[in-house]
Short mmCIF file of C-alpha atoms (C1' of nucleotides) in Angstrom, two decimals:
data_model
loop_
_atom_site.label_atom_id
_atom_site.label_comp_id
_atom_site.label_asym_id
_atom_site.label_seq_id
_atom_site.Cartn_x
_atom_site.Cartn_y
_atom_site.Cartn_z
CA UNK A 1 0.34 104.47 121.24
CA UNK A 2 0.16 106.56 124.31
CA UNK A 3 0.50 106.17 128.00
CA UNK A 4 -2.86 104.58 128.53
CA UNK A 5 -3.73 100.94 128.39
CA UNK A 6 -4.81 99.88 124.92
CA UNK A 7 -7.51 97.72 126.38
CA UNK A 8 -9.23 99.73 129.10
CA UNK A 9 -7.90 103.10 128.05
CA UNK A 10 -8.00 104.03 131.66
CA UNK A 11 -4.94 102.86 133.51
CA UNK A 12 -1.41 103.62 132.60
CA UNK A 13 0.09 100.97 130.36
CA UNK A 14 3.04 99.18 131.89
CA UNK A 15 3.66 96.08 129.87
CA UNK A 16 3.86 95.30 126.21
CA UNK A 17 2.43 92.18 124.61
CA UNK A 18 4.13 91.38 121.36
CA UNK A 19 1.55 88.88 120.28
CA UNK A 20 -1.22 91.40 120.59
CA UNK A 21 0.96 94.36 119.76
CA UNK A 22 -0.68 96.04 122.68
CA UNK A 23 0.35 98.13 125.64
CA UNK A 24 -1.56 97.08 128.71
CA UNK A 25 -1.93 97.97 132.32
CA UNK A 26 -1.27 95.18 134.78
CA UNK A 27 -4.92 94.56 135.38
CA UNK A 28 -5.85 94.20 131.72
CA UNK A 29 -2.70 92.26 131.06
CA UNK A 30 -3.80 89.76 133.60
CA UNK A 31 -7.39 89.69 132.49
CA UNK A 32 -6.63 89.38 128.83
CA UNK A 33 -3.90 86.83 129.24
CA UNK A 34 -5.71 84.64 131.65
CA UNK A 35 -8.56 84.23 129.22
CA UNK A 36 -7.30 80.97 127.79
CA UNK A 37 -4.29 78.73 127.56
CA UNK A 38 -3.04 80.22 124.35
CA UNK A 39 -3.24 83.77 125.51
CA UNK A 40 -1.37 82.77 128.66
CA UNK A 41 1.50 81.84 126.43
CA UNK A 42 1.82 85.34 125.07
CA UNK A 43 5.12 86.69 126.13
CA UNK A 44 5.07 90.16 127.57
CA UNK A 45 7.69 92.51 128.72
CA UNK A 46 7.97 95.94 130.22
CA UNK A 47 7.07 98.93 128.16
CA UNK A 48 9.79 101.38 127.29
CA UNK A 49 9.52 104.13 129.84
CA UNK A 50 10.79 106.70 127.45
CA UNK A 51 8.77 106.27 124.27
CA UNK A 52 5.98 104.28 125.89
CA UNK A 53 5.31 102.50 122.67
CA UNK A 54 7.98 99.85 122.24
CA UNK A 55 8.79 96.84 124.36
CA UNK A 56 11.61 97.54 126.75
CA UNK A 57 14.77 95.69 126.06
CA UNK A 58 17.25 96.81 128.65
CA UNK A 59 17.10 98.46 132.01
CA UNK A 60 19.60 101.13 132.81
CA UNK A 61 20.74 100.53 136.35
CA UNK A 62 22.06 104.04 136.78
CA UNK A 63 18.99 105.80 135.51
CA UNK A 64 16.56 103.14 136.75
CA UNK A 65 14.66 103.24 133.54
CA UNK A 66 13.57 100.57 131.08
CA UNK A 67 14.31 101.32 127.48
CA UNK A 68 13.56 99.92 124.08
CA UNK A 69 16.42 99.46 121.67
CA UNK A 70 15.93 102.77 119.95
CA UNK A 71 15.66 104.73 123.16
CA UNK A 72 18.57 102.81 124.57
CA UNK A 73 20.69 103.78 121.66
CA UNK A 74 19.58 107.36 121.83
CA UNK A 75 20.29 107.46 125.53
CA UNK A 76 23.51 105.51 125.64
CA UNK A 77 24.82 105.26 122.16
CA UNK A 78 25.51 108.90 121.57
CA UNK A 79 27.00 110.11 124.79
CA UNK A 80 30.40 108.85 125.93
CA UNK A 81 29.43 109.31 129.57
CA UNK A 82 26.11 107.56 129.48
CA UNK A 83 27.42 104.76 127.30
CA UNK A 84 29.20 103.38 130.34
CA UNK A 85 25.95 102.93 132.23
CA UNK A 86 25.30 99.46 133.47
CA UNK A 87 22.37 97.90 131.78
CA UNK A 88 20.46 94.69 132.25
CA UNK A 89 18.50 92.94 129.59
CA UNK A 90 14.85 92.53 130.35
CA UNK A 91 13.34 89.16 129.83
CA UNK A 92 9.81 88.37 128.86
CA UNK A 93 7.27 86.56 130.95
CA UNK A 94 4.14 84.64 130.21
CA UNK A 95 1.24 83.41 132.25
CA UNK A 96 -0.20 85.48 135.05
CA UNK A 97 2.55 86.16 137.54
CA UNK A 98 1.84 87.54 140.95
CA UNK A 99 3.66 90.53 142.35
CA UNK A 100 6.12 88.25 144.08
CA UNK A 101 6.71 86.36 140.89
CA UNK A 102 7.22 89.61 139.06
CA UNK A 103 9.87 90.44 141.58
CA UNK A 104 11.57 87.16 140.93
CA UNK A 105 11.46 87.74 137.20
CA UNK A 106 12.71 91.28 137.41
CA UNK A 107 14.87 91.96 140.38
CA UNK A 108 14.31 95.64 139.83
CA UNK A 109 10.57 95.21 139.73
CA UNK A 110 9.79 97.07 142.90
CA UNK A 111 12.20 99.79 141.94
CA UNK A 112 9.72 100.87 139.36
CA UNK A 113 7.45 103.19 141.29
CA UNK A 114 4.52 102.88 138.95
CA UNK A 115 4.92 99.14 138.88
CA UNK A 116 5.04 98.58 142.57
CA UNK A 117 2.12 100.87 143.10
CA UNK A 118 0.08 99.42 140.28
CA UNK A 119 0.91 95.98 141.45
CA UNK A 120 -0.41 96.63 144.88
CA UNK A 121 -3.54 98.18 143.53
CA UNK A 122 -4.24 95.90 140.63
CA UNK A 123 -2.84 92.53 141.41
CA UNK A 124 -3.99 92.84 144.92
CA UNK A 125 -7.53 93.20 143.77
CA UNK A 126 -7.40 90.52 141.16
CA UNK A 127 -10.38 88.30 141.04
CA UNK A 128 -8.82 85.83 138.71
CA UNK A 129 -8.17 82.55 140.34
CA UNK A 130 -4.51 81.96 140.40
CA UNK A 131 -4.82 78.29 141.09
CA UNK A 132 -3.17 76.24 138.50
CA UNK A 133 -1.61 79.18 136.90
CA UNK A 134 1.63 78.95 138.70
CA UNK A 135 2.90 76.71 136.05
CA UNK A 136 1.94 79.29 133.54
CA UNK A 137 4.72 81.41 134.75
CA UNK A 138 6.93 80.09 132.13
CA UNK A 139 9.83 82.16 131.09
CA UNK A 140 10.92 81.48 127.56
CA UNK A 141 13.03 78.41 127.59
CA UNK A 142 16.56 79.05 128.52
CA UNK A 143 15.46 82.08 130.36
CA UNK A 144 16.93 82.71 133.71
CA UNK A 145 14.13 83.28 136.13
CA UNK A 146 16.08 86.01 137.68
CA UNK A 147 14.77 87.63 134.62
CA UNK A 148 17.36 90.15 133.87
CA UNK A 149 20.60 88.72 132.87
CA UNK A 150 23.38 90.96 133.80
CA UNK A 151 25.14 92.39 130.86
CA UNK A 152 27.33 94.80 132.64
CA UNK A 153 29.06 97.23 130.45
CA UNK A 154 26.82 96.47 127.64
CA UNK A 155 28.78 97.40 124.61
CA UNK A 156 27.19 100.18 122.77
CA UNK A 157 28.90 99.20 119.61
CA UNK A 158 29.10 95.78 118.22
CA UNK A 159 27.17 92.65 119.04
CA UNK A 160 25.90 91.22 122.23
CA UNK A 161 23.41 88.63 123.32
CA UNK A 162 20.06 90.01 124.12
CA UNK A 163 18.83 88.47 127.32
CA UNK A 164 19.08 84.76 127.17
CA UNK A 165 18.06 84.54 123.62
CA UNK A 166 20.57 83.04 121.32
CA UNK A 167 20.11 85.78 118.85
CA UNK A 168 22.90 88.19 118.48
CA UNK A 169 21.49 91.66 118.39
CA UNK A 170 23.30 94.38 116.73
CA UNK A 171 23.38 97.52 118.66
CA UNK A 172 25.60 99.30 116.31
CA UNK A 173 23.00 101.74 115.24
CA UNK A 174 19.41 102.56 115.91
CA UNK A 175 17.07 100.58 113.77
CA UNK A 176 14.71 102.41 111.58
CA UNK A 177 11.45 100.88 112.48
CA UNK A 178 10.22 100.37 108.98
CA UNK A 179 13.45 98.99 107.84
CA UNK A 180 13.33 95.58 106.34
CA UNK A 181 15.75 93.04 107.60
CA UNK A 182 18.91 92.60 105.77
CA UNK A 183 18.65 89.97 103.11
CA UNK A 184 21.25 87.83 104.70
CA UNK A 185 19.41 87.66 107.95
CA UNK A 186 16.00 87.65 106.53
CA UNK A 187 14.99 84.32 107.80
CA UNK A 188 16.67 84.55 111.12
CA UNK A 189 15.03 87.09 113.33
CA UNK A 190 11.47 85.83 113.20
CA UNK A 191 12.20 82.18 112.86
CA UNK A 192 14.72 81.61 115.51
CA UNK A 193 12.95 80.22 118.51
CA UNK A 194 15.57 78.90 120.84
CA UNK A 195 14.52 75.87 122.70
CA UNK A 196 11.07 75.67 121.24
CA UNK A 197 11.26 72.62 119.12
CA UNK A 198 7.69 71.64 118.89
CA UNK A 199 5.70 74.47 120.18
CA UNK A 200 4.18 75.34 116.90
CA UNK A 201 4.11 78.93 117.84
CA UNK A 202 7.06 81.16 117.56
CA UNK A 203 5.47 84.34 118.62
CA UNK A 204 6.61 84.38 122.15
CA UNK A 205 10.25 83.94 122.09
CA UNK A 206 11.46 86.79 120.11
CA UNK A 207 13.49 89.30 121.86
CA UNK A 208 13.72 91.54 118.91
CA UNK A 209 13.24 94.99 119.98
CA UNK A 210 12.84 96.36 116.56
CA UNK A 211 9.92 94.06 116.26
CA UNK A 212 7.17 95.62 114.23
CA UNK A 213 4.11 94.11 112.74
CA UNK A 214 4.73 95.35 109.25
CA UNK A 215 7.95 93.49 109.19
CA UNK A 216 6.52 90.36 110.61
CA UNK A 217 3.69 90.39 108.20
CA UNK A 218 6.00 90.69 105.30
CA UNK A 219 7.96 87.74 106.49
CA UNK A 220 4.96 85.64 107.14
CA UNK A 221 3.65 86.42 103.74
CA UNK A 222 7.00 85.55 102.40
CA UNK A 223 6.80 82.31 104.22
CA UNK A 224 3.54 81.43 102.62
CA UNK A 225 4.92 82.24 99.27
CA UNK A 226 7.95 80.16 99.96
CA UNK A 227 5.90 77.13 100.74
CA UNK A 228 2.95 77.77 98.57
CA UNK A 229 4.72 78.47 95.36
CA UNK A 230 8.10 78.55 93.79
CA UNK A 231 10.75 80.62 95.46
CA UNK A 232 11.40 82.61 92.38
CA UNK A 233 7.83 83.69 92.30
CA UNK A 234 8.03 85.23 95.69
CA UNK A 235 11.15 87.09 94.77
CA UNK A 236 9.40 88.35 91.72
CA UNK A 237 6.54 89.46 93.87
CA UNK A 238 8.75 91.48 96.10
CA UNK A 239 10.40 93.08 93.16
CA UNK A 240 7.33 93.82 91.15
CA UNK A 241 4.72 93.90 93.52
CA UNK A 242 3.21 96.08 95.99
CA UNK A 243 1.19 94.79 98.72
CA UNK A 244 -1.81 94.27 96.54
CA UNK A 245 -0.17 91.64 94.46
CA UNK A 246 1.24 90.24 97.64
CA UNK A 247 -2.20 89.78 99.05
CA UNK A 248 -3.52 88.25 95.90
CA UNK A 249 -0.71 85.82 95.90
CA UNK A 250 -1.25 85.11 99.54
CA UNK A 251 -4.67 83.76 98.78
CA UNK A 252 -3.33 81.70 95.94
CA UNK A 253 -0.64 80.24 98.06
CA UNK A 254 -3.02 79.52 100.83
CA UNK A 255 -5.24 77.65 98.48
CA UNK A 256 -2.30 75.81 97.12
CA UNK A 257 -1.31 74.87 100.61
CA UNK A 258 -4.72 73.56 101.27
CA UNK A 259 -4.79 71.49 98.15
CA UNK A 260 -1.58 69.96 99.34
CA UNK A 261 -3.15 69.04 102.58
CA UNK A 262 -6.39 67.79 101.29
CA UNK A 263 -4.97 66.01 98.38
CA UNK A 264 -2.04 63.89 97.58
CA UNK A 265 0.39 63.07 100.29
CA UNK A 266 2.91 62.82 97.53
CA UNK A 267 2.82 66.56 97.35
CA UNK A 268 4.27 66.62 100.80
CA UNK A 269 7.47 65.27 99.49
CA UNK A 270 7.95 68.11 97.16
CA UNK A 271 7.08 70.63 99.79
CA UNK A 272 9.37 69.08 102.27
CA UNK A 273 12.02 69.02 99.68
CA UNK A 274 11.59 72.70 99.33
CA UNK A 275 12.09 73.11 103.00
CA UNK A 276 15.22 71.10 102.85
CA UNK A 277 16.41 73.17 100.02
CA UNK A 278 15.82 76.29 101.98
CA UNK A 279 17.40 75.14 105.16
CA UNK A 280 20.97 75.60 104.14
CA UNK A 281 20.17 79.16 103.23
CA UNK A 282 19.58 79.86 106.86
CA UNK A 283 22.87 80.45 108.48
CA UNK A 284 21.55 79.55 111.87
CA UNK A 285 20.62 75.94 112.34
CA UNK A 286 18.20 76.88 115.04
CA UNK A 287 16.49 79.09 112.57
CA UNK A 288 15.85 76.23 110.26
CA UNK A 289 14.69 74.15 113.12
CA UNK A 290 12.33 76.80 114.22
CA UNK A 291 11.13 77.28 110.73
CA UNK A 292 10.17 73.67 110.65
CA UNK A 293 8.64 73.70 114.03
CA UNK A 294 6.65 76.80 113.64
CA UNK A 295 5.42 76.86 110.15
CA UNK A 296 5.20 73.47 108.70
CA UNK A 297 1.57 73.00 109.25
CA UNK A 298 0.63 73.37 105.60
CA UNK A 299 3.29 70.88 104.69
CA UNK A 300 2.62 68.01 106.97
CA UNK A 301 -0.80 66.77 106.14
CA UNK A 302 -3.36 64.86 108.07
CA UNK A 303 -5.99 63.08 106.17
CA UNK A 304 -8.45 60.77 107.68
CA UNK A 305 -6.94 58.94 110.60
CA UNK A 306 -3.37 59.64 109.90
CA UNK A 307 -3.18 61.54 113.11
CA UNK A 308 -3.30 58.24 114.85
CA UNK A 309 -0.61 56.70 112.81
CA UNK A 310 3.08 57.12 113.20
CA UNK A 311 3.22 60.17 111.06
CA UNK A 312 5.53 62.97 111.97
CA UNK A 313 3.97 66.15 113.08
CA UNK A 314 5.57 69.36 112.07
CA UNK A 315 8.77 67.62 111.50
CA UNK A 316 8.81 65.83 114.80
CA UNK A 317 8.13 62.27 115.67
CA UNK A 318 5.14 60.96 117.42
CA UNK A 319 7.06 61.00 120.63
CA UNK A 320 7.95 64.58 120.38
CA UNK A 321 4.43 65.29 119.32
CA UNK A 322 3.59 64.03 122.73
CA UNK A 323 5.82 66.70 124.08
CA UNK A 324 3.94 69.08 121.95
CA UNK A 325 0.79 68.00 123.60
CA UNK A 326 2.36 68.63 126.89
CA UNK A 327 2.29 72.31 126.40
CA UNK A 328 -0.33 73.88 128.52
CA UNK A 329 -3.08 74.31 125.99
CA UNK A 330 -2.80 70.83 124.69
CA UNK A 331 -2.55 69.26 128.03
CA UNK A 332 -5.68 70.92 129.12
CA UNK A 333 -7.61 70.01 126.06
CA UNK A 334 -6.21 66.65 125.26
CA UNK A 335 -5.49 65.08 128.55
CA UNK A 336 -8.26 66.40 130.67
CA UNK A 337 -11.71 65.05 130.93
CA UNK A 338 -14.43 67.56 131.41
CA UNK A 339 -14.97 67.91 135.13
CA UNK A 340 -18.53 66.74 134.90
CA UNK A 341 -17.55 63.49 133.24
CA UNK A 342 -17.55 60.38 135.38
CA UNK A 343 -14.07 58.93 135.67
CA UNK A 344 -13.86 56.69 132.65
CA UNK A 345 -16.74 54.30 133.05
CA UNK A 346 -16.96 51.64 130.41
CA UNK A 347 -20.22 52.96 129.12
CA UNK A 348 -18.77 56.36 128.44
CA UNK A 349 -15.73 55.11 126.63
CA UNK A 350 -17.29 55.64 123.27
CA UNK A 351 -18.36 59.19 123.88
CA UNK A 352 -15.06 59.91 125.53
CA UNK A 353 -13.23 58.74 122.45
CA UNK A 354 -15.49 60.84 120.34
CA UNK A 355 -14.96 63.94 122.41
CA UNK A 356 -11.24 63.28 122.45
CA UNK A 357 -11.26 63.19 118.69
CA UNK A 358 -13.08 66.47 118.55
CA UNK A 359 -10.67 67.94 121.06
CA UNK A 360 -7.78 66.75 118.95
CA UNK A 361 -9.26 68.39 115.96
CA UNK A 362 -9.96 71.63 117.73
CA UNK A 363 -6.51 71.76 119.20
CA UNK A 364 -5.02 71.17 115.82
CA UNK A 365 -7.17 73.84 114.33
CA UNK A 366 -6.26 76.25 117.06
CA UNK A 367 -2.59 75.55 116.65
CA UNK A 368 -2.87 75.95 112.94
CA UNK A 369 -4.55 79.29 113.30
CA UNK A 370 -2.21 80.47 115.98
CA UNK A 371 0.77 79.51 113.93
CA UNK A 372 -0.13 81.85 111.14
CA UNK A 373 -1.87 84.61 112.93
CA UNK A 374 -0.73 88.13 112.49
CA UNK A 375 -2.12 90.84 114.62
CA UNK A 376 -2.96 94.23 113.36
CA UNK A 377 -4.42 97.11 115.15
CA UNK A 378 -7.73 98.45 114.07
CA UNK A 379 -6.10 101.73 113.36
CA UNK A 380 -3.09 100.46 111.52
CA UNK A 381 -3.74 98.90 108.20
CA UNK A 382 -0.99 97.65 106.01
CA UNK A 383 -2.80 98.51 102.86
CA UNK A 384 -5.62 100.86 102.36
CA UNK A 385 -7.84 98.40 100.65
CA UNK A 386 -11.25 97.90 102.05
CA UNK A 387 -11.96 94.67 103.83
CA UNK A 388 -14.01 93.34 100.98
CA UNK A 389 -10.98 93.39 98.77
CA UNK A 390 -8.76 91.87 101.34
CA UNK A 391 -11.07 88.98 101.73
CA UNK A 392 -13.70 88.80 99.08
CA UNK A 393 -16.22 87.02 101.18
CA UNK A 394 -16.47 85.66 104.63
CA UNK A 395 -17.47 82.39 103.11
CA UNK A 396 -14.82 82.24 100.46
CA UNK A 397 -11.85 82.36 102.72
CA UNK A 398 -9.16 80.10 101.44
CA UNK A 399 -8.42 77.40 103.95
CA UNK A 400 -5.51 77.91 106.28
CA UNK A 401 -5.78 81.57 105.62
CA UNK A 402 -6.92 82.39 109.10
CA UNK A 403 -5.25 85.57 110.10
CA UNK A 404 -6.14 87.88 112.86
CA UNK A 405 -6.19 91.24 111.24
CA UNK A 406 -7.64 93.27 114.04
CA UNK A 407 -6.11 92.77 117.42
CA UNK A 408 -8.72 94.88 119.14
CA UNK A 409 -11.51 92.75 117.73
CA UNK A 410 -9.75 89.63 118.76
CA UNK A 411 -9.27 91.00 122.24
CA UNK A 412 -12.96 91.74 122.47
CA UNK A 413 -13.98 88.38 121.11
CA UNK A 414 -11.60 86.70 123.51
CA UNK A 415 -13.40 88.11 126.50
CA UNK A 416 -16.92 88.13 125.15
CA UNK A 417 -19.41 85.91 126.89
CA UNK A 418 -21.07 83.14 124.94
CA UNK A 419 -23.87 80.68 124.95
CA UNK A 420 -22.95 77.50 123.12
CA UNK A 421 -20.23 79.33 121.33
CA UNK A 422 -22.40 82.16 120.21
CA UNK A 423 -21.94 85.66 121.44
CA UNK A 424 -24.64 86.91 123.70
CA UNK A 425 -25.85 90.39 124.33
CA UNK A 426 -24.18 92.17 127.17
CA UNK A 427 -26.14 91.48 130.29
CA UNK A 428 -27.82 88.39 128.96
CA UNK A 429 -27.45 85.01 130.56
CA UNK A 430 -24.33 83.25 129.38
CA UNK A 431 -22.86 79.83 129.88
CA UNK A 432 -19.26 80.62 129.13
CA UNK A 433 -17.28 83.57 130.36
CA UNK A 434 -13.71 83.52 129.07
CA UNK A 435 -12.62 85.77 131.89
CA UNK A 436 -14.02 83.93 134.84
CA UNK A 437 -14.95 80.66 133.16
CA UNK A 438 -17.95 80.48 135.41
CA UNK A 439 -21.50 79.88 134.53
CA UNK A 440 -24.11 82.48 135.06
CA UNK A 441 -26.72 79.98 136.13
"C1'" DG B 1 -13.75 44.68 94.34
"C1'" DG B 2 -17.98 46.52 96.17
"C1'" DC B 3 -20.93 47.57 99.90
"C1'" DA B 4 -22.51 49.25 104.49
"C1'" DC B 5 -21.49 51.12 108.56
"C1'" DA B 6 -18.68 53.38 112.10
"C1'" DA B 7 -15.26 56.55 113.22
"C1'" DC B 8 -13.09 60.54 112.32
"C1'" DT B 9 -12.14 65.14 110.06
"C1'" DT B 10 -13.31 69.63 108.70
"C1'" DG B 11 -15.80 73.63 106.64
"C1'" DA B 12 -19.81 76.43 107.38
"C1'" DT B 13 -22.80 78.70 110.33
"C1'" DC B 14 -24.44 81.41 114.14
"C1'" DC B 15 -24.21 85.01 117.57
"C1'" DA B 16 -23.14 90.54 119.44
"C1'" DC B 17 -20.92 94.50 118.71
"C1'" DA B 18 -17.03 97.97 118.08
"C1'" DG B 19 -15.09 100.18 114.55
"C1'" DC B 20 -14.53 100.99 109.87
"C1'" DT B 21 -16.31 102.42 105.19
"C1'" DT B 22 -19.70 104.27 102.32
"C1'" DT B 23 -23.37 107.25 101.26
"C1'" DA B 24 -26.25 111.18 101.60
"C1'" DA B 25 -27.29 115.70 103.24
"C1'" DG C 1 -14.64 120.76 98.14
"C1'" DG C 2 -15.10 119.94 103.11
"C1'" DT C 3 -17.79 118.38 107.10
"C1'" DT C 4 -21.13 115.68 109.57
"C1'" DA C 5 -24.38 112.02 110.51
"C1'" DA C 6 -26.45 107.82 109.49
"C1'" DA C 7 -26.48 103.38 107.57
"C1'" DG C 8 -24.26 99.36 106.28
"C1'" DC C 9 -20.44 96.23 106.47
"C1'" DT C 10 -16.65 93.56 108.60
"C1'" DG C 11 -14.28 90.56 111.66
"C1'" DT C 12 -13.62 88.30 115.93
"C1'" DG C 13 -13.93 83.00 118.82
"C1'" DG C 14 -16.38 78.89 120.45
"C1'" DA C 15 -20.00 75.53 119.84
"C1'" DT C 16 -22.50 72.97 116.79
"C1'" DC C 17 -23.95 70.64 112.69
"C1'" DA C 18 -23.59 68.35 108.45
"C1'" DA C 19 -20.93 66.70 104.81
"C1'" DG C 20 -16.87 64.50 103.44
"C1'" DT C 21 -13.16 61.07 104.16
"C1'" DT C 22 -11.16 56.94 105.83
"C1'" DG C 23 -11.05 52.41 108.08
"C1'" DT C 24 -13.08 47.93 108.94
"C1'" DG C 25 -15.70 43.78 108.36
#
DNA sequence: GGCACAACTTGATCCACAGCTTTAA
DNA sequence: GGTTAAAGCTGTGGATCAAGTTGTG
């Protein structure tokens, strides 16, 4: 990745979106992440000003520069003089903050020349309606809105707490980016989502600066293997298998997961039992909690009208499922009536119920997909198989296998105009514009 | 228990198009 | 064998439909 925005390729990239694995300028960041409720939940952070490719993790007060973990170590871990520099952790943000809100998130915001300037130019010209988005400015739970928690005299050696996350981050040595996590911590880094009990999506809360998609993918695949088949099988896969066998097994496990969901509820018990068996292996209780909250979709099954019954959802009770629905996407889709609907007349009760049911389904589907999505870049492929091998046929996709493999395509699709859900030619009349959400007629 | 119907769930399909792969020159 | 151009293929999200499943009388 270079200095230019991954999306427009024009402006200088300033922020990094982990969910999209993309470096964006402020304008595109705002456009892309205001497209829908889910994208607004993507957590972003500053881009490392040294390597311009990794998310920044600390800001050096002395040098007034934001650095990723590797650059931080290179800058401060090797020199006795620079290791005494005061550094602040940099927190993530979500939603579509204004310049003022940026300043409140990062006290040093306006100290960044390119930021302040870009902010004036870009945010000042924003056409996106900010109404209703204030609440989208949601720092990860537990996050101090001051944004940068002071970690004066950040120890260069040893452990410290990165930002407000509850994850101890070792700074003892620079991480090799392709390095797999240590076995002992394998489940922790990607599964620990402090405070997010029922979000269903863990993507946003990581403050892991050695975050790389290869690693995540491996762990997600591992997850599917864990829950789709016996644990020993997955271990065998990692020992014997390259990625190809991994992918083959992924499909199998996905199918197995589906058969669980479609079929006998009794199977849930065994799956849940597996989860319980795994839990103690996670040293961090929050990790286990997050594991349940983020990835239990294939385990908890909904058949027929069970969604209306008192069934637990992703390991939470109906009540907490209500909390789940309170997150922005759900609240919009579940609670809101379409604006053109009359306010609950008796005659429309039936259709309202019907549309609510469809909304419920769509929300569930969206959550399910989001929970297992892994973003790749068009130019970075994990394996050099052609697409046909990765997924034999568009129509033979195993259920629950939805994975976003190409972030750039997703980004395009996210902003593409549609008519009744179908893409329309550029310039044609459309009835849905994800960017402006206005009608063309 | 079996039937009919309503309500609900869910997979398949469609669209445009950028970017990738394959093939031929 | 290496390069280039053209053709074909793939994947992306939302709306819609139809088929399947479940609940009720």
